[in-house]
Amino acid sequence: MMRCFIFLFLTVLQLQGQEILFEGHVYDHKTKEPIPYVNLSFLNTLKGTSTDDNGHFYIDVQESFLEKQLHISSLGYNDTIVTAKDIYKSKKFHLVEESFELDEVVVTQSLGNSDVLNPVSSYSLTSGFSSSSTPWVLALYFPNIGAQKKFVSKVTVFFQKDKNFKRPASKFRLRIYDVDVKTKKPNQDVLRKSVVLETQKDKDYVSIDLEALHIKIPKQGVYVGLEWLFVPYNWYATTLVHPLTNKKVVEDRFAPTFGGVYNKNQNYKAMVYGMGQWTDFTVKSKDKAKNFIPAISLKVSKE
């Protein structure tokens, strides 16, 4: 069985120049409370970080990065792009809560029928998705086939263990998006609350029951997203062989490593979000008959 890991983002050559500490806090514009797990990414680079439980962030960057644009994003708040120099000077930033109109709450009756889309077992995992440079979202598309009304019931996410990560658990955020009709890419969050999940040392998967939220699956389907959080809780170091110099290098990484499987169903589509945009992620099996996708199972209930 193939055990090699597919790393979304490889080490890049570092810019020359003075290195500085880029740090500060992110707050809610209205309540003035700190916001945990906000992702900050320098656009057009593979550099970024996240705020911790107290809304604090810090990262070592080249001084030249102060001239770059910084993308700041968090579930429930407007995505914002600012000049990094402004944040460096003030040491703080206030995010504005995203305004949206709530759909009418659907009170379901008996949901006796249910299906599991992309059923996965631990034995079917072949490799994994890892992140090392900046926070990303890895998303898998689930189509809505048929005319029946469907609701998100349960999401199960599988992981690959990494011997270099020594802590008993790691954290990540679950995202669920509707689909942009024109681009077919993830669009708006339909899961309007921040759901941060933890891996468990004795399990290679985690499940969450969302049936009580009555999340109706739109006609175009949904994307289930897994968001890495670049917080100290998730950090670990690993040693790799540099592809250009062939020398061993120590690289920062952030858990978890999400499991991956090959699936011949072409309806399932993987995408990654980073540096302010969604990009297709396409890796095929040797015979070109299957796509490599995140090991995410979605249980849906029907009316």
PDB file of C-alpha atoms in Angstrom:
ATOM      1  CA  MET A   1       0.000   0.000   0.000  1.00  0.00           C
ATOM      2  CA  MET A   2       1.265   3.447  -0.869  1.00  0.00           C
ATOM      3  CA  ARG A   3       2.178   5.308   2.312  1.00  0.00           C
ATOM      4  CA  CYS A   4       3.732   8.504   0.946  1.00  0.00           C
ATOM      5  CA  PHE A   5       2.114  11.741   2.067  1.00  0.00           C
ATOM      6  CA  ILE A   6       0.937  14.330  -0.390  1.00  0.00           C
ATOM      7  CA  PHE A   7       2.041  17.706   0.954  1.00  0.00           C
ATOM      8  CA  LEU A   8      -0.068  20.541  -0.359  1.00  0.00           C
ATOM      9  CA  PHE A   9       2.681  23.063  -0.015  1.00  0.00           C
ATOM     10  CA  LEU A  10       6.423  22.506  -0.217  1.00  0.00           C
ATOM     11  CA  THR A  11       9.171  24.524   1.355  1.00  0.00           C
ATOM     12  CA  VAL A  12      10.105  27.585  -0.689  1.00  0.00           C
ATOM     13  CA  LEU A  13      13.335  29.528  -0.767  1.00  0.00           C
ATOM     14  CA  GLN A  14      13.379  32.241   1.870  1.00  0.00           C
ATOM     15  CA  LEU A  15      13.792  35.862   0.892  1.00  0.00           C
ATOM     16  CA  GLN A  16      16.964  37.533   2.009  1.00  0.00           C
ATOM     17  CA  GLY A  17      16.757  40.382   4.507  1.00  0.00           C
ATOM     18  CA  GLN A  18      16.178  41.213   8.130  1.00  0.00           C
ATOM     19  CA  GLU A  19      13.678  39.043   9.993  1.00  0.00           C
ATOM     20  CA  ILE A  20      11.174  40.670  12.347  1.00  0.00           C
ATOM     21  CA  LEU A  21       8.473  39.513  14.753  1.00  0.00           C
ATOM     22  CA  PHE A  22       5.023  40.246  13.332  1.00  0.00           C
ATOM     23  CA  GLU A  23       2.503  40.085  16.164  1.00  0.00           C
ATOM     24  CA  GLY A  24      -0.707  41.543  17.516  1.00  0.00           C
ATOM     25  CA  HIS A  25      -4.318  40.817  18.487  1.00  0.00           C
ATOM     26  CA  VAL A  26      -7.568  40.545  16.541  1.00  0.00           C
ATOM     27  CA  TYR A  27     -10.777  41.819  18.158  1.00  0.00           C
ATOM     28  CA  ASP A  28     -14.474  41.927  17.405  1.00  0.00           C
ATOM     29  CA  HIS A  29     -15.277  45.447  16.135  1.00  0.00           C
ATOM     30  CA  LYS A  30     -18.521  45.647  18.133  1.00  0.00           C
ATOM     31  CA  THR A  31     -17.860  43.750  21.350  1.00  0.00           C
ATOM     32  CA  LYS A  32     -14.102  44.461  21.538  1.00  0.00           C
ATOM     33  CA  GLU A  33     -13.620  40.837  22.574  1.00  0.00           C
ATOM     34  CA  PRO A  34     -10.600  38.918  21.191  1.00  0.00           C
ATOM     35  CA  ILE A  35     -11.384  36.487  18.359  1.00  0.00           C
ATOM     36  CA  PRO A  36      -9.715  33.047  18.514  1.00  0.00           C
ATOM     37  CA  TYR A  37      -8.629  31.054  15.458  1.00  0.00           C
ATOM     38  CA  VAL A  38      -8.514  33.907  12.960  1.00  0.00           C
ATOM     39  CA  ASN A  39      -6.368  33.036   9.951  1.00  0.00           C
ATOM     40  CA  LEU A  40      -3.898  35.607   8.613  1.00  0.00           C
ATOM     41  CA  SER A  41      -2.113  35.039   5.294  1.00  0.00           C
ATOM     42  CA  PHE A  42       0.320  37.199   3.330  1.00  0.00           C
ATOM     43  CA  LEU A  43      -1.084  37.330  -0.191  1.00  0.00           C
ATOM     44  CA  ASN A  44       1.031  35.872  -3.003  1.00  0.00           C
ATOM     45  CA  THR A  45       3.224  34.065  -0.485  1.00  0.00           C
ATOM     46  CA  LEU A  46       3.132  30.808   1.431  1.00  0.00           C
ATOM     47  CA  LYS A  47       3.345  32.530   4.804  1.00  0.00           C
ATOM     48  CA  GLY A  48       0.677  32.863   7.451  1.00  0.00           C
ATOM     49  CA  THR A  49      -0.483  32.169  10.989  1.00  0.00           C
ATOM     50  CA  SER A  50      -3.589  32.011  13.217  1.00  0.00           C
ATOM     51  CA  THR A  51      -4.676  33.703  16.436  1.00  0.00           C
ATOM     52  CA  ASP A  52      -4.693  31.583  19.587  1.00  0.00           C
ATOM     53  CA  ASP A  53      -7.472  31.257  22.183  1.00  0.00           C
ATOM     54  CA  ASN A  54      -6.785  34.832  23.318  1.00  0.00           C
ATOM     55  CA  GLY A  55      -6.883  36.381  19.847  1.00  0.00           C
ATOM     56  CA  HIS A  56      -3.087  36.794  19.815  1.00  0.00           C
ATOM     57  CA  PHE A  57      -0.920  36.008  16.770  1.00  0.00           C
ATOM     58  CA  TYR A  58       2.811  36.078  16.096  1.00  0.00           C
ATOM     59  CA  ILE A  59       5.088  34.950  13.298  1.00  0.00           C
ATOM     60  CA  ASP A  60       8.672  35.651  12.168  1.00  0.00           C
ATOM     61  CA  VAL A  61       8.777  37.182   8.673  1.00  0.00           C
ATOM     62  CA  GLN A  62      11.200  39.052   6.457  1.00  0.00           C
ATOM     63  CA  GLU A  63      10.969  42.828   6.880  1.00  0.00           C
ATOM     64  CA  SER A  64       9.954  43.134   3.223  1.00  0.00           C
ATOM     65  CA  PHE A  65       6.662  41.379   4.099  1.00  0.00           C
ATOM     66  CA  LEU A  66       5.449  44.615   5.729  1.00  0.00           C
ATOM     67  CA  GLU A  67       4.808  45.976   2.239  1.00  0.00           C
ATOM     68  CA  LYS A  68       2.577  43.044   1.339  1.00  0.00           C
ATOM     69  CA  GLN A  69      -1.181  42.668   1.617  1.00  0.00           C
ATOM     70  CA  LEU A  70      -2.460  40.622   4.546  1.00  0.00           C
ATOM     71  CA  HIS A  71      -5.646  38.555   4.180  1.00  0.00           C
ATOM     72  CA  ILE A  72      -7.568  38.199   7.470  1.00  0.00           C
ATOM     73  CA  SER A  73     -10.443  35.735   7.671  1.00  0.00           C
ATOM     74  CA  SER A  74     -12.614  34.080  10.290  1.00  0.00           C
ATOM     75  CA  LEU A  75     -15.985  32.356  10.215  1.00  0.00           C
ATOM     76  CA  GLY A  76     -18.790  34.871  10.822  1.00  0.00           C
ATOM     77  CA  TYR A  77     -16.702  37.930   9.906  1.00  0.00           C
ATOM     78  CA  ASN A  78     -16.051  39.831   6.684  1.00  0.00           C
ATOM     79  CA  ASP A  79     -12.902  38.753   4.885  1.00  0.00           C
ATOM     80  CA  THR A  80     -10.515  41.706   5.035  1.00  0.00           C
ATOM     81  CA  ILE A  81      -7.336  42.644   3.169  1.00  0.00           C
ATOM     82  CA  VAL A  82      -5.025  45.256   4.698  1.00  0.00           C
ATOM     83  CA  THR A  83      -1.409  46.336   4.358  1.00  0.00           C
ATOM     84  CA  ALA A  84       0.746  44.335   6.753  1.00  0.00           C
ATOM     85  CA  LYS A  85       2.603  47.494   7.795  1.00  0.00           C
ATOM     86  CA  ASP A  86      -0.585  48.937   9.316  1.00  0.00           C
ATOM     87  CA  ILE A  87      -1.041  45.881  11.540  1.00  0.00           C
ATOM     88  CA  TYR A  88       2.628  45.884  12.486  1.00  0.00           C
ATOM     89  CA  LYS A  89       2.364  49.467  13.735  1.00  0.00           C
ATOM     90  CA  SER A  90      -0.900  49.217  15.650  1.00  0.00           C
ATOM     91  CA  LYS A  91      -0.451  45.635  16.935  1.00  0.00           C
ATOM     92  CA  LYS A  92      -4.213  45.107  16.683  1.00  0.00           C
ATOM     93  CA  PHE A  93      -7.066  44.794  14.241  1.00  0.00           C
ATOM     94  CA  HIS A  94     -10.873  44.808  14.575  1.00  0.00           C
ATOM     95  CA  LEU A  95     -12.938  42.471  12.380  1.00  0.00           C
ATOM     96  CA  VAL A  96     -16.482  43.413  11.402  1.00  0.00           C
ATOM     97  CA  GLU A  97     -19.145  40.762  11.858  1.00  0.00           C
ATOM     98  CA  GLU A  98     -20.554  39.489   8.580  1.00  0.00           C
ATOM     99  CA  SER A  99     -24.144  40.539   7.920  1.00  0.00           C
ATOM    100  CA  PHE A 100     -26.487  38.015   6.382  1.00  0.00           C
ATOM    101  CA  GLU A 101     -30.145  37.174   6.220  1.00  0.00           C
ATOM    102  CA  LEU A 102     -31.130  34.020   8.021  1.00  0.00           C
ATOM    103  CA  ASP A 103     -33.152  31.555   5.982  1.00  0.00           C
ATOM    104  CA  GLU A 104     -36.453  30.522   7.456  1.00  0.00           C
ATOM    105  CA  VAL A 105     -35.830  27.799  10.018  1.00  0.00           C
ATOM    106  CA  VAL A 106     -37.105  24.468   8.733  1.00  0.00           C
ATOM    107  CA  VAL A 107     -38.643  22.324  11.450  1.00  0.00           C
ATOM    108  CA  THR A 108     -38.451  18.777  10.175  1.00  0.00           C
ATOM    109  CA  GLN A 109     -40.653  15.908  11.125  1.00  0.00           C
ATOM    110  CA  SER A 110     -39.516  12.322  10.807  1.00  0.00           C
ATOM    111  CA  LEU A 111     -36.249  11.934   8.932  1.00  0.00           C
ATOM    112  CA  GLY A 112     -36.265   8.174   8.777  1.00  0.00           C
ATOM    113  CA  ASN A 113     -34.310   7.924   5.539  1.00  0.00           C
ATOM    114  CA  SER A 114     -30.568   8.560   5.525  1.00  0.00           C
ATOM    115  CA  ASP A 115     -27.599   8.007   3.234  1.00  0.00           C
ATOM    116  CA  VAL A 116     -23.831   8.114   3.791  1.00  0.00           C
ATOM    117  CA  LEU A 117     -21.980   9.868   0.984  1.00  0.00           C
ATOM    118  CA  ASN A 118     -18.359   8.881   0.322  1.00  0.00           C
ATOM    119  CA  PRO A 119     -18.305   6.104   2.957  1.00  0.00           C
ATOM    120  CA  VAL A 120     -14.760   5.680   4.260  1.00  0.00           C
ATOM    121  CA  SER A 121     -13.059   3.149   6.497  1.00  0.00           C
ATOM    122  CA  SER A 122      -9.657   3.333   8.147  1.00  0.00           C
ATOM    123  CA  TYR A 123      -8.435   0.541   5.876  1.00  0.00           C
ATOM    124  CA  SER A 124      -9.108   2.592   2.746  1.00  0.00           C
ATOM    125  CA  LEU A 125      -6.759   5.463   3.719  1.00  0.00           C
ATOM    126  CA  THR A 126      -3.763   5.622   1.413  1.00  0.00           C
ATOM    127  CA  SER A 127      -2.022   8.877   2.320  1.00  0.00           C
ATOM    128  CA  GLY A 128      -2.797  12.312   3.665  1.00  0.00           C
ATOM    129  CA  PHE A 129      -3.011  16.095   3.350  1.00  0.00           C
ATOM    130  CA  SER A 130      -0.618  18.210   5.393  1.00  0.00           C
ATOM    131  CA  SER A 131       0.110  21.939   5.658  1.00  0.00           C
ATOM    132  CA  SER A 132       3.357  23.631   6.551  1.00  0.00           C
ATOM    133  CA  SER A 133       3.473  27.289   5.562  1.00  0.00           C
ATOM    134  CA  THR A 134       0.138  29.039   5.838  1.00  0.00           C
ATOM    135  CA  PRO A 135      -3.411  28.241   7.011  1.00  0.00           C
ATOM    136  CA  TRP A 136      -5.527  26.611   4.319  1.00  0.00           C
ATOM    137  CA  VAL A 137      -8.990  25.144   3.946  1.00  0.00           C
ATOM    138  CA  LEU A 138      -9.306  21.754   2.285  1.00  0.00           C
ATOM    139  CA  ALA A 139     -12.832  21.156   0.959  1.00  0.00           C
ATOM    140  CA  LEU A 140     -14.700  18.261  -0.625  1.00  0.00           C
ATOM    141  CA  TYR A 141     -17.765  18.728  -2.806  1.00  0.00           C
ATOM    142  CA  PHE A 142     -20.853  16.594  -2.196  1.00  0.00           C
ATOM    143  CA  PRO A 143     -23.534  16.771  -4.905  1.00  0.00           C
ATOM    144  CA  ASN A 144     -27.245  16.887  -4.166  1.00  0.00           C
ATOM    145  CA  ILE A 145     -28.602  14.147  -6.400  1.00  0.00           C
ATOM    146  CA  GLY A 146     -32.362  13.666  -6.589  1.00  0.00           C
ATOM    147  CA  ALA A 147     -35.364  15.846  -5.875  1.00  0.00           C
ATOM    148  CA  GLN A 148     -35.867  15.055  -2.198  1.00  0.00           C
ATOM    149  CA  LYS A 149     -35.062  17.600   0.491  1.00  0.00           C
ATOM    150  CA  LYS A 150     -31.892  16.627   2.304  1.00  0.00           C
ATOM    151  CA  PHE A 151     -30.282  17.818   5.518  1.00  0.00           C
ATOM    152  CA  VAL A 152     -26.762  17.486   6.911  1.00  0.00           C
ATOM    153  CA  SER A 153     -26.909  14.823   9.611  1.00  0.00           C
ATOM    154  CA  LYS A 154     -23.330  13.876  10.496  1.00  0.00           C
ATOM    155  CA  VAL A 155     -19.797  14.589   9.288  1.00  0.00           C
ATOM    156  CA  THR A 156     -16.935  12.131   9.844  1.00  0.00           C
ATOM    157  CA  VAL A 157     -13.310  13.100   9.179  1.00  0.00           C
ATOM    158  CA  PHE A 158     -10.418  10.623   9.053  1.00  0.00           C
ATOM    159  CA  PHE A 159      -6.757  11.318   9.837  1.00  0.00           C
ATOM    160  CA  GLN A 160      -3.287   9.970   9.192  1.00  0.00           C
ATOM    161  CA  LYS A 161      -1.050   9.679  12.246  1.00  0.00           C
ATOM    162  CA  ASP A 162       2.302  11.453  12.211  1.00  0.00           C
ATOM    163  CA  LYS A 163       5.013  10.116  14.504  1.00  0.00           C
ATOM    164  CA  ASN A 164       6.552  13.600  14.774  1.00  0.00           C
ATOM    165  CA  PHE A 165       3.459  15.072  16.399  1.00  0.00           C
ATOM    166  CA  LYS A 166       3.696  14.142  20.091  1.00  0.00           C
ATOM    167  CA  ARG A 167       0.652  15.815  21.638  1.00  0.00           C
ATOM    168  CA  PRO A 168      -2.435  13.710  22.348  1.00  0.00           C
ATOM    169  CA  ALA A 169      -4.732  15.928  20.270  1.00  0.00           C
ATOM    170  CA  SER A 170      -4.860  18.665  17.631  1.00  0.00           C
ATOM    171  CA  LYS A 171      -7.540  21.169  16.644  1.00  0.00           C
ATOM    172  CA  PHE A 172      -9.158  22.101  13.340  1.00  0.00           C
ATOM    173  CA  ARG A 173     -12.291  23.963  12.259  1.00  0.00           C
ATOM    174  CA  LEU A 174     -15.176  22.433  10.322  1.00  0.00           C
ATOM    175  CA  ARG A 175     -16.681  24.522   7.512  1.00  0.00           C
ATOM    176  CA  ILE A 176     -19.739  23.850   5.343  1.00  0.00           C
ATOM    177  CA  TYR A 177     -20.313  25.979   2.235  1.00  0.00           C
ATOM    178  CA  ASP A 178     -22.987  26.288  -0.407  1.00  0.00           C
ATOM    179  CA  VAL A 179     -21.920  26.358  -4.070  1.00  0.00           C
ATOM    180  CA  ASP A 180     -21.487  29.373  -6.339  1.00  0.00           C
ATOM    181  CA  VAL A 181     -23.805  28.756  -9.300  1.00  0.00           C
ATOM    182  CA  LYS A 182     -21.390  30.265 -11.847  1.00  0.00           C
ATOM    183  CA  THR A 183     -17.949  29.155 -10.667  1.00  0.00           C
ATOM    184  CA  LYS A 184     -18.996  25.893  -8.958  1.00  0.00           C
ATOM    185  CA  LYS A 185     -16.645  26.823  -6.121  1.00  0.00           C
ATOM    186  CA  PRO A 186     -17.416  27.083  -2.384  1.00  0.00           C
ATOM    187  CA  ASN A 187     -19.413  30.217  -1.668  1.00  0.00           C
ATOM    188  CA  GLN A 188     -21.127  31.197   1.614  1.00  0.00           C
ATOM    189  CA  ASP A 189     -20.837  29.416   4.958  1.00  0.00           C
ATOM    190  CA  VAL A 190     -24.067  27.593   5.751  1.00  0.00           C
ATOM    191  CA  LEU A 191     -22.681  26.500   9.103  1.00  0.00           C
ATOM    192  CA  ARG A 192     -23.004  29.858  10.808  1.00  0.00           C
ATOM    193  CA  LYS A 193     -21.200  28.912  14.027  1.00  0.00           C
ATOM    194  CA  SER A 194     -17.549  28.194  14.662  1.00  0.00           C
ATOM    195  CA  VAL A 195     -17.170  24.454  15.165  1.00  0.00           C
ATOM    196  CA  VAL A 196     -13.646  23.603  16.343  1.00  0.00           C
ATOM    197  CA  LEU A 197     -13.003  19.877  16.648  1.00  0.00           C
ATOM    198  CA  GLU A 198     -10.204  17.911  18.301  1.00  0.00           C
ATOM    199  CA  THR A 199      -8.544  14.750  17.111  1.00  0.00           C
ATOM    200  CA  GLN A 200      -8.295  11.904  19.608  1.00  0.00           C
ATOM    201  CA  LYS A 201      -5.124   9.972  20.297  1.00  0.00           C
ATOM    202  CA  ASP A 202      -6.789   6.549  20.266  1.00  0.00           C
ATOM    203  CA  LYS A 203      -8.928   7.171  17.163  1.00  0.00           C
ATOM    204  CA  ASP A 204      -8.138   7.933  13.536  1.00  0.00           C
ATOM    205  CA  TYR A 205     -11.415   9.738  12.960  1.00  0.00           C
ATOM    206  CA  VAL A 206     -13.793  12.212  14.573  1.00  0.00           C
ATOM    207  CA  SER A 207     -17.548  12.537  14.003  1.00  0.00           C
ATOM    208  CA  ILE A 208     -19.956  15.347  14.780  1.00  0.00           C
ATOM    209  CA  ASP A 209     -23.747  15.142  14.757  1.00  0.00           C
ATOM    210  CA  LEU A 210     -25.254  18.249  13.131  1.00  0.00           C
ATOM    211  CA  GLU A 211     -28.844  17.085  12.688  1.00  0.00           C
ATOM    212  CA  ALA A 212     -30.162  19.448  15.363  1.00  0.00           C
ATOM    213  CA  LEU A 213     -28.976  22.451  13.294  1.00  0.00           C
ATOM    214  CA  HIS A 214     -31.336  21.545  10.407  1.00  0.00           C
ATOM    215  CA  ILE A 215     -28.811  22.490   7.712  1.00  0.00           C
ATOM    216  CA  LYS A 216     -30.655  22.092   4.426  1.00  0.00           C
ATOM    217  CA  ILE A 217     -28.470  20.991   1.520  1.00  0.00           C
ATOM    218  CA  PRO A 218     -28.883  23.446  -1.377  1.00  0.00           C
ATOM    219  CA  LYS A 219     -29.835  22.290  -4.862  1.00  0.00           C
ATOM    220  CA  GLN A 220     -26.236  22.640  -6.055  1.00  0.00           C
ATOM    221  CA  GLY A 221     -24.871  20.556  -3.158  1.00  0.00           C
ATOM    222  CA  VAL A 222     -22.370  21.489  -0.442  1.00  0.00           C
ATOM    223  CA  TYR A 223     -18.657  21.614   0.229  1.00  0.00           C
ATOM    224  CA  VAL A 224     -17.416  20.249   3.552  1.00  0.00           C
ATOM    225  CA  GLY A 225     -14.252  22.128   4.504  1.00  0.00           C
ATOM    226  CA  LEU A 226     -11.431  21.337   6.935  1.00  0.00           C
ATOM    227  CA  GLU A 227      -9.547  24.419   8.138  1.00  0.00           C
ATOM    228  CA  TRP A 228      -6.037  24.172   9.543  1.00  0.00           C
ATOM    229  CA  LEU A 229      -5.320  26.346  12.570  1.00  0.00           C
ATOM    230  CA  PHE A 230      -1.756  27.611  12.871  1.00  0.00           C
ATOM    231  CA  VAL A 231      -1.667  27.801  16.665  1.00  0.00           C
ATOM    232  CA  PRO A 232       1.083  26.547  19.032  1.00  0.00           C
ATOM    233  CA  TYR A 233      -1.251  23.732  20.141  1.00  0.00           C
ATOM    234  CA  ASN A 234      -0.942  22.207  16.643  1.00  0.00           C
ATOM    235  CA  TRP A 235       2.735  22.931  15.928  1.00  0.00           C
ATOM    236  CA  TYR A 236       5.438  20.317  15.454  1.00  0.00           C
ATOM    237  CA  ALA A 237       8.711  19.988  13.563  1.00  0.00           C
ATOM    238  CA  THR A 238       9.670  17.433  10.963  1.00  0.00           C
ATOM    239  CA  THR A 239      12.876  16.678   9.053  1.00  0.00           C
ATOM    240  CA  LEU A 240      12.731  16.501   5.263  1.00  0.00           C
ATOM    241  CA  VAL A 241      15.170  16.183   2.396  1.00  0.00           C
ATOM    242  CA  HIS A 242      15.196  19.434   0.394  1.00  0.00           C
ATOM    243  CA  PRO A 243      14.223  18.713  -3.248  1.00  0.00           C
ATOM    244  CA  LEU A 244      16.893  21.071  -4.640  1.00  0.00           C
ATOM    245  CA  THR A 245      19.880  20.764  -2.290  1.00  0.00           C
ATOM    246  CA  ASN A 246      19.231  17.153  -1.247  1.00  0.00           C
ATOM    247  CA  LYS A 247      20.117  18.167   2.301  1.00  0.00           C
ATOM    248  CA  LYS A 248      18.073  17.501   5.416  1.00  0.00           C
ATOM    249  CA  VAL A 249      16.071  20.501   6.632  1.00  0.00           C
ATOM    250  CA  VAL A 250      13.845  20.995   9.669  1.00  0.00           C
ATOM    251  CA  GLU A 251      10.410  22.320   8.749  1.00  0.00           C
ATOM    252  CA  ASP A 252       7.525  23.664  10.836  1.00  0.00           C
ATOM    253  CA  ARG A 253       4.259  21.797  10.385  1.00  0.00           C
ATOM    254  CA  PHE A 254       0.808  22.005  11.861  1.00  0.00           C
ATOM    255  CA  ALA A 255      -1.438  19.082  12.729  1.00  0.00           C
ATOM    256  CA  PRO A 256      -3.635  17.362  11.895  1.00  0.00           C
ATOM    257  CA  THR A 257      -2.801  15.404   8.767  1.00  0.00           C
ATOM    258  CA  PHE A 258      -6.147  14.740   7.118  1.00  0.00           C
ATOM    259  CA  GLY A 259      -6.569  11.315   5.585  1.00  0.00           C
ATOM    260  CA  GLY A 260      -7.010  10.813   1.861  1.00  0.00           C
ATOM    261  CA  VAL A 261      -8.589   8.118  -0.321  1.00  0.00           C
ATOM    262  CA  TYR A 262      -8.891   7.355  -4.020  1.00  0.00           C
ATOM    263  CA  ASN A 263     -12.461   7.434  -5.281  1.00  0.00           C
ATOM    264  CA  LYS A 264     -13.693   6.637  -8.799  1.00  0.00           C
ATOM    265  CA  ASN A 265     -16.882   8.693  -8.379  1.00  0.00           C
ATOM    266  CA  GLN A 266     -16.170  11.828 -10.415  1.00  0.00           C
ATOM    267  CA  ASN A 267     -18.924  13.763  -8.612  1.00  0.00           C
ATOM    268  CA  TYR A 268     -16.610  14.335  -5.661  1.00  0.00           C
ATOM    269  CA  LYS A 269     -14.286  17.294  -6.159  1.00  0.00           C
ATOM    270  CA  ALA A 270     -11.519  18.623  -3.910  1.00  0.00           C
ATOM    271  CA  MET A 271     -10.499  22.266  -3.626  1.00  0.00           C
ATOM    272  CA  VAL A 272      -8.127  24.262  -1.411  1.00  0.00           C
ATOM    273  CA  TYR A 273      -8.483  27.842  -0.169  1.00  0.00           C
ATOM    274  CA  GLY A 274      -5.386  29.894   0.430  1.00  0.00           C
ATOM    275  CA  MET A 275      -3.946  33.321  -0.335  1.00  0.00           C
ATOM    276  CA  GLY A 276      -7.484  34.606  -0.808  1.00  0.00           C
ATOM    277  CA  GLN A 277      -8.782  32.237  -3.479  1.00  0.00           C
ATOM    278  CA  TRP A 278     -10.130  28.738  -4.145  1.00  0.00           C
ATOM    279  CA  THR A 279      -8.064  26.401  -6.348  1.00  0.00           C
ATOM    280  CA  ASP A 280      -8.804  22.960  -7.748  1.00  0.00           C
ATOM    281  CA  PHE A 281      -6.830  20.119  -6.176  1.00  0.00           C
ATOM    282  CA  THR A 282      -6.521  17.255  -8.646  1.00  0.00           C
ATOM    283  CA  VAL A 283      -4.410  14.146  -8.140  1.00  0.00           C
ATOM    284  CA  LYS A 284      -5.342  10.999 -10.053  1.00  0.00           C
ATOM    285  CA  SER A 285      -4.495   7.354  -9.531  1.00  0.00           C
ATOM    286  CA  LYS A 286      -1.954   5.700 -11.819  1.00  0.00           C
ATOM    287  CA  ASP A 287      -4.691   4.344 -14.083  1.00  0.00           C
ATOM    288  CA  LYS A 288      -6.358   7.821 -14.170  1.00  0.00           C
ATOM    289  CA  ALA A 289      -9.661   6.231 -13.108  1.00  0.00           C
ATOM    290  CA  LYS A 290      -9.810   7.637  -9.574  1.00  0.00           C
ATOM    291  CA  ASN A 291      -9.336  11.010  -7.878  1.00  0.00           C
ATOM    292  CA  PHE A 292      -7.481  11.494  -4.618  1.00  0.00           C
ATOM    293  CA  ILE A 293      -9.859  13.258  -2.209  1.00  0.00           C
ATOM    294  CA  PRO A 294     -10.095  14.033   1.520  1.00  0.00           C
ATOM    295  CA  ALA A 295     -11.397  11.154   3.654  1.00  0.00           C
ATOM    296  CA  ILE A 296     -14.646  12.843   4.657  1.00  0.00           C
ATOM    297  CA  SER A 297     -17.977  11.048   4.958  1.00  0.00           C
ATOM    298  CA  LEU A 298     -21.246  12.950   4.977  1.00  0.00           C
ATOM    299  CA  LYS A 299     -24.433  11.444   6.381  1.00  0.00           C
ATOM    300  CA  VAL A 300     -27.568  13.086   4.992  1.00  0.00           C
ATOM    301  CA  SER A 301     -31.166  12.711   6.150  1.00  0.00           C
ATOM    302  CA  LYS A 302     -34.177  12.928   3.861  1.00  0.00           C
ATOM    303  CA  GLU A 303     -37.695  14.109   4.472  1.00  0.00           C
TER     304      GLU A 303
END
